PDB file of C-alpha atoms in Angstrom:
ATOM      1  CA  ASP A 794      48.566  88.422  77.477  1.00 58.00           C
ATOM      2  CA  ALA A 795      46.291  88.762  80.181  1.00 58.00           C
ATOM      3  CA  THR A 796      48.830  89.640  82.828  1.00 54.00           C
ATOM      4  CA  ASP A 797      50.275  92.622  80.601  1.00 59.00           C
ATOM      5  CA  ASP A 798      48.050  94.871  82.512  1.00 57.00           C
ATOM      6  CA  VAL A 799      49.817  93.894  86.107  1.00 54.00           C
ATOM      7  CA  TRP A 800      53.298  93.382  84.770  1.00 55.00           C
ATOM      8  CA  GLY A 801      53.861  95.247  81.638  1.00 58.00           C
ATOM      9  CA  ALA A 802      54.296  94.287  77.925  1.00 58.00           C
ATOM     10  CA  ASP A 803      57.912  92.524  77.382  1.00 57.00           C
ATOM     11  CA  ASP A 804      58.746  95.276  74.943  1.00 56.00           C
ATOM     12  CA  ASP A 805      58.162  97.668  77.602  1.00 51.00           C
ATOM     13  CA  SER A 806      55.923  99.537  75.160  1.00 50.00           C
ATOM     14  CA  HIS A 807      53.613 100.463  78.164  1.00 50.00           C
ATOM     15  CA  GLU A 808      50.802  99.561  76.134  1.00 48.00           C
ATOM     16  CA  THR A 809      47.928  97.231  76.661  1.00 47.00           C
ATOM     17  CA  SER A 810      45.464  95.390  75.248  1.00 46.00           C
ATOM     18  CA  ASN A 811      41.687  96.563  75.848  1.00 47.00           C
ATOM     19  CA  LEU A 812      40.135  93.017  76.244  1.00 48.00           C
ATOM     20  CA  ALA A 813      36.632  94.321  76.075  1.00 49.00           C
ATOM     21  CA  GLY A 814      37.105  96.002  72.979  1.00 48.00           C
ATOM     22  CA  GLY A 815      40.441  94.843  71.465  1.00 48.00           C
ATOM     23  CA  SER A 816      41.615  98.021  70.915  1.00 46.00           C
ATOM     24  CA  ARG A 817      45.128  99.339  72.087  1.00 50.00           C
ATOM     25  CA  HIS A 818      45.909 102.581  73.954  1.00 49.00           C
ATOM     26  CA  ALA A 819      48.913 103.856  75.569  1.00 52.00           C
ATOM     27  CA  HIS A 820      48.969 104.551  79.699  1.00 54.00           C
ATOM     28  CA  ALA A 821      48.715 107.813  81.070  1.00 58.00           C
ATOM     29  CA  HIS A 822      51.310 107.599  83.362  1.00 61.00           C
ATOM     30  CA  PRO A 823      54.762 106.055  83.511  1.00 68.00           C
ATOM     31  CA  SER A 824      55.774 102.980  85.324  1.00 75.00           C
ATOM     32  CA  ASP A 825      57.252 103.007  88.813  1.00 76.00           C
ATOM     33  CA  VAL A 826      58.647  99.618  88.391  1.00 76.00           C
ATOM     34  CA  PRO A 827      62.118 100.901  87.079  1.00 78.00           C
ATOM     35  CA  ARG A 828      62.344 103.638  89.772  1.00 78.00           C
ATOM     36  CA  LEU A 829      61.037 100.806  92.543  1.00 74.00           C
ATOM     37  CA  GLN A 830      63.870  98.453  91.134  1.00 77.00           C
ATOM     38  CA  GLN A 831      66.498 100.883  91.102  1.00 78.00           C
ATOM     39  CA  GLU A 832      65.639 101.977  94.867  1.00 78.00           C
ATOM     40  CA  HIS A 833      65.785  98.435  95.796  1.00 73.00           C
ATOM     41  CA  THR A 834      69.199  97.590  94.089  1.00 75.00           C
ATOM     42  CA  THR A 835      70.669 100.996  95.603  1.00 76.00           C
ATOM     43  CA  ALA A 836      69.387  99.903  99.159  1.00 73.00           C
ATOM     44  CA  GLY A 837      70.868  96.200  98.478  1.00 74.00           C
ATOM     45  CA  TYR A 838      74.242  97.876  97.527  1.00 70.00           C
ATOM     46  CA  ARG A 839      74.048  99.877 100.631  1.00 74.00           C
ATOM     47  CA  ASP A 840      73.126  97.118 103.006  1.00 72.00           C
ATOM     48  CA  GLY A 841      75.861  94.813 101.269  1.00 71.00           C
ATOM     49  CA  ILE A 842      78.502  97.467 101.797  1.00 69.00           C
ATOM     50  CA  ALA A 843      77.511  97.922 105.520  1.00 69.00           C
ATOM     51  CA  ALA A 844      77.699  94.363 106.190  1.00 67.00           C
ATOM     52  CA  ALA A 845      80.933  93.462 104.726  1.00 64.00           C
ATOM     53  CA  LYS A 846      82.279  96.988 106.482  1.00 64.00           C
ATOM     54  CA  GLY A 847      81.171  95.641 110.053  1.00 61.00           C
ATOM     55  CA  LEU A 848      82.650  92.405 109.232  1.00 59.00           C
ATOM     56  CA  SER A 849      85.956  93.585 108.102  1.00 58.00           C
ATOM     57  CA  ALA A 850      86.217  96.275 110.727  1.00 60.00           C
ATOM     58  CA  GLN A 851      85.557  93.654 113.246  1.00 63.00           C
ATOM     59  CA  ALA A 852      88.223  91.454 112.134  1.00 62.00           C
ATOM     60  CA  GLY A 853      90.719  94.535 111.906  1.00 61.00           C
ATOM     61  CA  PHE A 854      89.578  95.161 115.456  1.00 65.00           C
ATOM     62  CA  ASP A 855      90.339  91.948 116.668  1.00 66.00           C
ATOM     63  CA  GLU A 856      93.877  91.674 115.062  1.00 69.00           C
ATOM     64  CA  GLY A 857      94.755  95.245 116.092  1.00 80.00           C
ATOM     65  CA  PHE A 858      93.301  94.801 119.765  1.00 86.00           C
ATOM     66  CA  GLY A 859      95.837  91.894 120.314  1.00 88.00           C
ATOM     67  CA  LEU A 860      98.749  93.321 119.238  1.00 90.00           C
ATOM     68  CA  GLY A 861      97.951  96.919 120.778  1.00 91.00           C
ATOM     69  CA  ALA A 862      97.216  95.254 124.211  1.00 93.00           C
ATOM     70  CA  THR A 863     100.917  93.254 123.910  1.00 94.00           C
ATOM     71  CA  ILE A 864     102.342  96.531 122.986  1.00 94.00           C
ATOM     72  CA  GLY A 865     100.739  98.570 125.871  1.00 94.00           C
ATOM     73  CA  ALA A 866     101.453  95.828 128.338  1.00 95.00           C
ATOM     74  CA  ARG A 867     104.943  95.755 127.781  1.00 96.00           C
ATOM     75  CA  ALA A 868     105.177  99.597 127.831  1.00 96.00           C
ATOM     76  CA  GLY A 869     103.474  99.284 131.043  1.00 96.00           C
ATOM     77  CA  GLN A 870     105.934  96.814 132.578  1.00 94.00           C
ATOM     78  CA  LEU A 871     108.796  98.996 131.554  1.00 96.00           C
ATOM     79  CA  LEU A 872     107.093 101.916 133.089  1.00 96.00           C
ATOM     80  CA  GLY A 873     106.288 100.148 136.158  1.00 94.00           C
ATOM     81  CA  VAL A 874     109.635  98.969 136.736  1.00 93.00           C
ATOM     82  CA  LEU A 875     110.817 102.851 136.634  1.00 95.00           C
ATOM     83  CA  GLU A 876     108.330 103.691 138.813  1.00 95.00           C
ATOM     84  CA  GLY A 877     109.331 101.056 141.351  1.00 93.00           C
ATOM     85  CA  LEU A 878     113.025 102.166 140.916  1.00 93.00           C
ATOM     86  CA  ALA A 879     111.673 106.246 141.328  1.00 94.00           C
ATOM     87  CA  ALA A 880     109.520 105.225 144.479  1.00 93.00           C
ATOM     88  CA  ALA A 881     112.943 103.779 146.141  1.00 91.00           C
ATOM     89  CA  ALA A 882     114.826 106.852 144.937  1.00 88.00           C
ATOM     90  CA  THR A 883     114.030 108.176 148.011  1.00 87.00           C
ATOM     91  CA  GLN A 884     116.648 105.917 149.723  1.00 91.00           C
ATOM     92  CA  MET A 885     119.032 106.760 147.244  1.00 90.00           C
ATOM     93  CA  PRO A 886     121.838 109.686 147.216  1.00 94.00           C
ATOM     94  CA  GLU A 887     119.839 112.836 145.815  1.00 95.00           C
ATOM     95  CA  ALA A 888     121.744 113.057 142.349  1.00 95.00           C
ATOM     96  CA  GLU A 889     120.989 109.213 141.904  1.00 94.00           C
ATOM     97  CA  ALA A 890     117.085 110.089 142.843  1.00 94.00           C
ATOM     98  CA  ALA A 891     116.950 112.897 140.371  1.00 96.00           C
ATOM     99  CA  ARG A 892     118.972 110.749 137.703  1.00 96.00           C
ATOM    100  CA  VAL A 893     116.060 107.776 138.084  1.00 96.00           C
ATOM    101  CA  ARG A 894     113.200 110.547 138.072  1.00 96.00           C
ATOM    102  CA  GLY A 895     114.421 111.984 134.898  1.00 97.00           C
ATOM    103  CA  LEU A 896     114.441 108.732 133.351  1.00 97.00           C
ATOM    104  CA  LEU A 897     110.898 108.044 134.606  1.00 97.00           C
ATOM    105  CA  ALA A 898     109.275 111.466 132.952  1.00 97.00           C
ATOM    106  CA  GLU A 899     111.517 110.799 129.669  1.00 98.00           C
ATOM    107  CA  ALA A 900     110.127 107.388 129.600  1.00 97.00           C
ATOM    108  CA  ARG A 901     106.571 108.717 130.232  1.00 97.00           C
ATOM    109  CA  ARG A 902     106.905 110.949 127.340  1.00 97.00           C
ATOM    110  CA  GLU A 903     108.461 108.488 124.913  1.00 97.00           C
ATOM    111  CA  LEU A 904     106.069 105.324 126.095  1.00 96.00           C
ATOM    112  CA  CYS A 905     102.765 107.337 126.052  1.00 95.00           C
ATOM    113  CA  VAL A 906      99.948 105.868 123.836  1.00 94.00           C
ATOM    114  CA  GLN A 907     100.385 108.738 121.410  1.00 93.00           C
ATOM    115  CA  ALA A 908     104.126 108.173 120.673  1.00 94.00           C
ATOM    116  CA  VAL A 909     104.083 104.534 120.733  1.00 94.00           C
ATOM    117  CA  PHE A 910     101.336 104.280 118.325  1.00 92.00           C
ATOM    118  CA  GLY A 911     101.997 107.199 116.407  1.00 91.00           C
ATOM    119  CA  GLU A 912     102.299 107.885 112.576  1.00 91.00           C
ATOM    120  CA  LEU A 913     106.312 107.470 113.112  1.00 94.00           C
ATOM    121  CA  TYR A 914     105.917 103.576 113.440  1.00 93.00           C
ATOM    122  CA  TRP A 915     102.601 102.695 112.036  1.00 90.00           C
ATOM    123  CA  ALA A 916     100.815 103.042 108.549  1.00 87.00           C
ATOM    124  CA  ARG A 917      97.460 104.022 108.020  1.00 83.00           C
ATOM    125  CA  ASP A 918      96.347 100.432 107.340  1.00 80.00           C
ATOM    126  CA  GLY A 919      97.425  99.509 111.039  1.00 82.00           C
ATOM    127  CA  THR A 920     100.644  97.800 109.747  1.00 85.00           C
ATOM    128  CA  TRP A 921     104.071  98.562 111.840  1.00 89.00           C
ATOM    129  CA  SER A 922     106.580 100.646 109.636  1.00 91.00           C
ATOM    130  CA  TYR A 923     109.351 100.078 111.641  1.00 93.00           C
ATOM    131  CA  ASP A 924     112.278  97.495 110.755  1.00 88.00           C
ATOM    132  CA  PHE A 925     111.519  93.757 111.920  1.00 81.00           C
ATOM    133  CA  PRO A 926     114.005  91.245 112.092  1.00 76.00           C
ATOM    134  CA  GLU A 927     113.310  87.730 110.323  1.00 71.00           C
ATOM    135  CA  PRO A 928     112.604  85.319 112.684  1.00 63.00           C
ATOM    136  CA  LYS A 929     115.257  82.835 113.716  1.00 62.00           C
ATOM    137  CA  PRO A 930     114.549  78.986 113.645  1.00 61.00           C
ATOM    138  CA  GLY A 931     116.001  77.628 116.598  1.00 53.00           C
ATOM    139  CA  PRO A 932     115.257  76.308 120.269  1.00 53.00           C
ATOM    140  CA  GLU A 933     112.271  78.283 121.609  1.00 50.00           C
ATOM    141  CA  GLN A 934     113.238  81.385 123.582  1.00 46.00           C
ATOM    142  CA  SER A 935     112.982  81.051 127.477  1.00 42.00           C
ATOM    143  CA  GLY A 936     112.895  84.801 128.025  1.00 43.00           C
ATOM    144  CA  ARG A 937     110.363  87.020 129.266  1.00 42.00           C
ATOM    145  CA  GLU A 938     109.037  88.055 125.601  1.00 44.00           C
ATOM    146  CA  GLY A 939     107.231  84.852 125.095  1.00 47.00           C
ATOM    147  CA  GLY A 940     108.221  85.377 121.150  1.00 51.00           C
ATOM    148  CA  SER A 941     108.113  82.866 118.392  1.00 52.00           C
ATOM    149  CA  GLY A 942     110.902  80.946 119.283  1.00 52.00           C
ATOM    150  CA  GLY A 943     111.732  78.191 116.970  1.00 55.00           C
ATOM    151  CA  SER A 944     108.429  78.294 114.958  1.00 63.00           C
ATOM    152  CA  GLY A 945     109.445  81.107 112.399  1.00 71.00           C
ATOM    153  CA  ASP A 946     105.891  82.355 113.098  1.00 82.00           C
ATOM    154  CA  VAL A 947     105.873  86.148 114.061  1.00 83.00           C
ATOM    155  CA  VAL A 948     103.498  86.438 117.016  1.00 89.00           C
ATOM    156  CA  PHE A 949     102.445  89.766 118.745  1.00 90.00           C
ATOM    157  CA  ALA A 950     105.567  89.634 121.382  1.00 92.00           C
ATOM    158  CA  ASP A 951     107.948  89.608 118.461  1.00 92.00           C
ATOM    159  CA  VAL A 952     106.247  92.697 117.014  1.00 91.00           C
ATOM    160  CA  ALA A 953     106.252  94.211 120.263  1.00 93.00           C
ATOM    161  CA  ALA A 954     109.852  93.224 121.191  1.00 94.00           C
ATOM    162  CA  ALA A 955     110.838  95.063 117.607  1.00 95.00           C
ATOM    163  CA  HIS A 956     109.179  98.419 118.428  1.00 96.00           C
ATOM    164  CA  PRO A 957     112.011 100.883 118.453  1.00 97.00           C
ATOM    165  CA  LEU A 958     110.864 102.862 121.776  1.00 97.00           C
ATOM    166  CA  LEU A 959     110.039  99.220 123.411  1.00 97.00           C
ATOM    167  CA  ARG A 960     113.556  98.128 122.239  1.00 97.00           C
ATOM    168  CA  LYS A 961     115.176 101.230 123.509  1.00 98.00           C
ATOM    169  CA  TRP A 962     113.218 101.605 127.132  1.00 98.00           C
ATOM    170  CA  ASP A 963     113.946  97.554 127.209  1.00 96.00           C
ATOM    171  CA  GLY A 964     117.344  98.219 127.224  1.00 96.00           C
ATOM    172  CA  VAL A 965     117.235 101.225 129.577  1.00 97.00           C
ATOM    173  CA  VAL A 966     115.533  99.526 132.266  1.00 95.00           C
ATOM    174  CA  GLN A 967     117.488  96.140 131.816  1.00 94.00           C
ATOM    175  CA  ALA A 968     120.318  98.333 132.551  1.00 95.00           C
ATOM    176  CA  GLU A 969     118.830  99.938 135.719  1.00 94.00           C
ATOM    177  CA  ALA A 970     117.755  96.715 136.903  1.00 91.00           C
ATOM    178  CA  ALA A 971     121.270  95.316 136.617  1.00 92.00           C
ATOM    179  CA  ARG A 972     122.642  98.330 138.419  1.00 92.00           C
ATOM    180  CA  TYR A 973     120.578  97.831 141.164  1.00 89.00           C
ATOM    181  CA  HIS A 974     120.822  93.903 141.239  1.00 89.00           C
ATOM    182  CA  ILE A 975     116.914  93.527 140.624  1.00 87.00           C
ATOM    183  CA  ASP A 976     116.301  89.945 139.324  1.00 86.00           C
ATOM    184  CA  TRP A 977     114.548  90.561 136.143  1.00 76.00           C
ATOM    185  CA  ASP A 978     112.978  87.050 135.800  1.00 78.00           C
ATOM    186  CA  VAL A 979     111.241  87.722 138.853  1.00 78.00           C
ATOM    187  CA  ILE A 980     109.487  90.547 137.626  1.00 68.00           C
TER     188      ILE A 980
END
């Protein structure tokens, strides 16, 4: 075959026919084709992994961002109400003001990013590891949580409301709001 000197023989013998003399001889150097094929295969594999990683990392970020934002916003709302109460504490008796400031300090420790998103509540793959109640079918919720209501689907607000620290501080803040006759629906 006239192209064997370019592409090599089918049997990979690295022997070609001398067209002028009709004799056969071995190449003096090894072919670069296997090495180049391996390099291109490896480069293609790496490019494929990098592209897939980028797509899955982005999808994971997109999912995690919404949930993290919902949880963070809820923690911020709870801290904001306590900060408002602590600011109003200047008008309260000192013992009551100290109690409210103590609640705020404790809430800041427990609702910080490291605590809320720590290993105690989250698995390495980003899923929550705390107990989560099954959604209940029924009429849509009208509360501030904006949860799933009757749809049966779990939404970010449901996951945030089930977080143990947010549940704890939601109860504390609601009790404090009731104590000072704060209309929670206005907040």
